[in-house]
CSV table of C-alpha atoms and ligand atoms in Angstrom, one decimal:
chain,number,residue,atom,x,y,z
A,1,MET,CA,110.9,-228.0,143.4
A,2,THR,CA,108.8,-226.8,140.8
A,3,SER,CA,107.4,-229.8,138.1
A,4,ARG,CA,108.2,-229.4,135.3
A,5,ILE,CA,106.0,-230.5,132.1
A,6,LEU,CA,106.9,-231.0,128.4
A,7,VAL,CA,103.7,-230.0,126.4
A,8,ALA,CA,105.4,-231.8,122.7
A,9,TYR,CA,103.4,-231.3,119.7
A,10,ALA,CA,103.3,-231.8,116.2
A,11,THR,CA,101.6,-229.9,113.5
A,12,ARG,CA,101.1,-229.2,109.6
A,13,ARG,CA,99.8,-225.9,109.5
A,14,GLY,CA,100.7,-224.1,112.6
A,15,SER,CA,96.7,-224.7,114.5
A,16,THR,CA,97.9,-227.6,117.1
A,17,GLY,CA,101.3,-225.5,117.9
A,18,GLU,CA,99.3,-222.1,119.1
A,19,ILE,CA,96.9,-225.0,121.3
A,20,ALA,CA,100.3,-226.3,122.8
A,21,ALA,CA,101.8,-223.0,123.0
A,22,ALA,CA,98.1,-222.0,125.5
A,23,VAL,CA,98.2,-225.1,127.4
A,24,GLY,CA,101.6,-224.8,127.9
A,25,ASN,CA,100.9,-221.0,128.7
A,26,GLU,CA,98.0,-222.3,131.7
A,27,LEU,CA,99.9,-224.7,133.3
A,28,ARG,CA,102.8,-222.0,133.5
A,29,ASP,CA,99.8,-219.4,135.1
A,30,LEU,CA,99.6,-222.6,137.6
A,31,GLY,CA,103.5,-222.3,138.7
A,32,TYR,CA,104.7,-225.7,136.4
A,33,GLY,CA,107.8,-225.0,134.5
A,34,ALA,CA,106.1,-225.8,131.1
A,35,GLU,CA,107.8,-226.2,128.1
A,36,VAL,CA,106.2,-226.2,124.8
A,37,ALA,CA,108.1,-227.9,121.5
A,38,GLU,CA,107.2,-229.5,118.5
A,39,MET,CA,107.8,-233.3,118.7
A,40,GLY,CA,110.8,-233.5,116.3
A,41,LYS,CA,112.6,-230.9,117.7
A,42,VAL,CA,112.7,-232.4,121.4
A,43,VAL,CA,115.6,-234.2,122.1
A,44,SER,CA,115.4,-235.6,125.8
A,45,LEU,CA,112.4,-236.1,128.2
A,46,SER,CA,115.0,-236.0,131.0
A,47,GLY,CA,114.5,-233.7,133.5
A,48,PHE,CA,110.2,-233.2,132.3
A,49,ASP,CA,107.7,-234.8,135.3
A,50,ALA,CA,105.3,-235.3,132.7
A,51,VAL,CA,104.8,-235.2,129.0
A,52,VAL,CA,101.2,-233.9,126.8
A,53,ILE,CA,101.1,-234.6,123.7
A,54,GLY,CA,99.3,-232.4,120.7
A,55,VAL,CA,98.6,-233.7,117.3
A,56,PRO,CA,96.5,-233.3,114.8
A,57,VAL,CA,94.2,-235.4,112.1
A,58,TYR,CA,94.7,-235.5,108.4
A,59,THR,CA,93.0,-237.5,106.0
A,60,GLY,CA,91.2,-240.0,109.1
A,61,LYS,CA,94.9,-240.4,110.9
A,62,VAL,CA,96.8,-238.3,113.3
A,63,LEU,CA,100.5,-237.6,112.2
A,64,PRO,CA,103.2,-240.6,112.1
A,65,GLU,CA,104.8,-237.8,114.2
A,66,THR,CA,103.4,-239.0,117.4
A,67,ALA,CA,104.6,-243.3,116.4
A,68,ALA,CA,108.0,-241.6,116.1
A,69,PHE,CA,107.8,-239.8,119.2
A,70,ALA,CA,106.4,-243.0,121.4
A,71,ALA,CA,109.3,-245.4,120.1
A,72,ARG,CA,112.1,-242.6,121.0
A,73,PHE,CA,111.3,-242.2,124.2
A,74,LYS,CA,108.9,-245.3,124.6
A,75,SER,CA,111.2,-246.4,128.2
A,76,GLN,CA,111.4,-242.5,129.3
A,77,LEU,CA,107.3,-242.2,128.6
A,78,ALA,CA,106.8,-245.7,130.2
A,79,GLY,CA,108.0,-243.6,133.5
A,80,ILE,CA,106.3,-240.4,134.2
A,81,PRO,CA,102.7,-239.5,133.1
A,82,VAL,CA,101.9,-238.8,130.2
A,83,ALA,CA,98.5,-237.0,128.6
A,84,GLY,CA,97.5,-236.4,125.3
A,85,PHE,CA,95.3,-234.6,123.0
A,86,VAL,CA,94.1,-234.8,119.1
A,87,THR,CA,93.2,-231.8,117.3
A,88,GLY,CA,91.1,-231.8,113.9
A,89,ILE,CA,87.4,-230.6,112.3
A,90,ALA,CA,85.5,-233.7,113.9
A,91,PRO,CA,84.4,-232.0,116.9
A,92,VAL,CA,82.7,-229.3,115.0
A,93,TYR,CA,82.0,-231.4,112.0
A,94,PRO,CA,81.3,-234.6,112.5
A,95,LYS,CA,81.7,-236.1,109.1
A,96,THR,CA,85.4,-235.9,109.5
A,97,GLY,CA,84.9,-238.7,111.6
A,98,GLU,CA,84.5,-239.3,115.3
A,99,VAL,CA,85.9,-238.1,117.9
A,100,GLY,CA,86.6,-240.8,119.6
A,101,GLU,CA,88.4,-242.6,116.8
A,102,PHE,CA,90.7,-240.2,116.5
A,103,THR,CA,91.7,-240.4,120.6
A,104,GLY,CA,91.8,-244.0,120.2
A,105,GLN,CA,94.0,-243.6,117.8
A,106,LEU,CA,96.4,-241.6,119.9
A,107,VAL,CA,95.8,-244.1,122.7
A,108,LYS,CA,96.5,-246.8,121.3
A,109,ILE,CA,100.1,-245.5,119.9
A,110,LEU,CA,101.1,-245.0,122.8
A,111,GLU,CA,100.7,-248.2,123.9
A,112,PRO,CA,101.7,-249.6,127.1
A,113,VAL,CA,102.0,-246.2,127.9
A,114,PRO,CA,98.5,-245.3,129.5
A,115,LEU,CA,97.1,-241.6,128.8
A,116,VAL,CA,95.9,-240.3,132.5
A,117,ALA,CA,93.5,-238.0,130.1
A,118,VAL,CA,92.8,-237.5,126.4
A,119,THR,CA,91.0,-235.1,125.1
A,120,MET,CA,89.5,-233.6,121.0
A,121,PHE,CA,90.2,-230.4,120.3
A,122,ALA,CA,88.3,-228.8,117.2
A,123,GLY,CA,91.3,-227.3,115.0
A,124,THR,CA,91.3,-224.9,112.3
A,125,LEU,CA,90.9,-225.3,108.5
A,126,ASP,CA,91.9,-222.1,106.3
A,127,PRO,CA,90.6,-222.4,103.0
A,128,ALA,CA,93.9,-219.8,101.6
A,129,ARG,CA,95.7,-222.9,102.5
A,130,LEU,CA,94.2,-226.0,101.1
A,131,SER,CA,95.7,-227.1,97.9
A,132,PHE,CA,93.5,-227.5,95.0
A,133,LEU,CA,92.6,-231.2,95.9
A,134,GLU,CA,91.8,-230.6,99.1
A,135,ARG,CA,89.5,-227.6,98.9
A,136,GLY,CA,88.1,-230.0,96.2
A,137,MET,CA,87.5,-232.8,99.1
A,138,THR,CA,86.5,-230.3,101.7
A,139,SER,CA,83.7,-228.7,99.5
A,140,LEU,CA,82.5,-232.1,98.5
A,141,LEU,CA,82.4,-233.4,101.9
A,142,ASN,CA,80.6,-229.6,102.7
A,143,VAL,CA,83.3,-229.2,105.1
A,144,PRO,CA,82.6,-225.7,107.3
A,145,THR,CA,86.1,-224.0,107.3
A,146,GLY,CA,87.5,-221.2,109.7
A,147,ASP,CA,88.9,-221.3,113.1
A,148,PHE,CA,87.3,-223.3,115.5
A,149,ARG,CA,89.4,-223.9,118.6
A,150,ASP,CA,87.8,-223.2,121.8
A,151,TRP,CA,90.3,-221.3,123.9
A,152,LYS,CA,88.3,-221.6,126.9
A,153,ALA,CA,87.4,-225.3,126.9
A,154,ILE,CA,91.3,-225.8,125.8
A,155,ALA,CA,92.1,-223.7,129.1
A,156,ALA,CA,90.0,-225.5,131.6
A,157,TRP,CA,91.2,-229.1,130.3
A,158,ALA,CA,94.6,-228.1,131.0
A,159,ARG,CA,94.2,-226.7,134.0
A,160,GLU,CA,92.8,-230.1,135.0
A,161,LEU,CA,95.8,-231.3,133.8
A,162,PRO,CA,98.1,-231.4,137.0
A,163,SER,CA,95.3,-233.4,138.6
A,164,HIS,CA,95.6,-235.4,136.3
A,165,LEU,CA,99.1,-236.1,135.9
A,166,GLY,CA,99.5,-236.1,139.9
A,167,LEU,CA,101.3,-233.5,140.0
B,1,FMN,C1,93.6,-232.3,103.8
B,1,FMN,C2,93.1,-231.9,105.1
B,1,FMN,C3,92.5,-233.3,105.8
B,1,FMN,C4,91.7,-233.2,107.4
B,1,FMN,N1,91.8,-234.3,107.8
B,1,FMN,C5,90.4,-234.5,108.8
B,1,FMN,C6,90.4,-235.4,109.3
B,1,FMN,O1,90.0,-236.5,109.0
B,1,FMN,N2,89.5,-235.2,110.5
B,1,FMN,C7,89.6,-234.8,110.9
B,1,FMN,O2,89.1,-234.5,112.1
B,1,FMN,N3,90.6,-233.5,111.0
B,1,FMN,C8,90.6,-233.4,109.2
B,1,FMN,N4,91.2,-232.0,108.8
B,1,FMN,C9,91.8,-231.0,109.7
B,1,FMN,C10,92.5,-230.6,110.3
B,1,FMN,O3,93.2,-231.9,111.9
B,1,FMN,C11,92.8,-229.2,110.9
B,1,FMN,O4,92.9,-227.9,110.0
B,1,FMN,C12,94.0,-228.8,112.6
B,1,FMN,O5,93.5,-227.8,112.9
B,1,FMN,C13,95.2,-229.1,111.5
B,1,FMN,O6,96.3,-228.8,112.3
B,1,FMN,P1,97.5,-228.5,112.2
B,1,FMN,O7,97.5,-226.9,111.9
B,1,FMN,O8,98.3,-228.3,113.3
B,1,FMN,O9,97.6,-228.6,111.4
B,1,FMN,C14,91.8,-232.1,107.8
B,1,FMN,C15,92.2,-230.7,107.5
B,1,FMN,C16,92.9,-230.9,106.2
B,1,FMN,C17,93.8,-230.1,105.6
């Protein structure tokens, strides 16, 4: 039977959801039954053989939805392979934090469930969607704005997932 993989994401401005959708598309291309859903809308993990978690970083922290998701599905997550990715600006602009720190946050949140694969992807920063305060902060730090998502790297990571997940 086809293995089913859930790609569960959190987002504030959509970019992580689009990365999750791209991961889901790659998995489907490989013949897996991939479903992509916002974490808060997931009602059950039953029927899934693996889970991929995607979450963005805001002001130094991965979004709290992940901890809520991990707590809600603690026992089911312990029984299936789990992988994860973090989205943020740090991969292209290290002044906004260290990649290892953010992937480490995700690993810690999921503990004692181990992540079989974890990475951080560059996200987006749209100046038009920043609040006055955020715009002030980002220009103070000279944070670059734009869409930094590397779709090739995202697809390549997704295509490696089944071997990490043991599927
Ligand atoms: C107010 C604000 C704070 C942010 N703080 C960080 C940060 O501390 N580190 C980082 O790497 N990226 C940071 N980012 C970049 C976001 O992670 C990036 O915009 C991401 O693509 C957002 O994901 P989303 O569109 O799924 O919400 C920040 C973005 C905003 C708007």
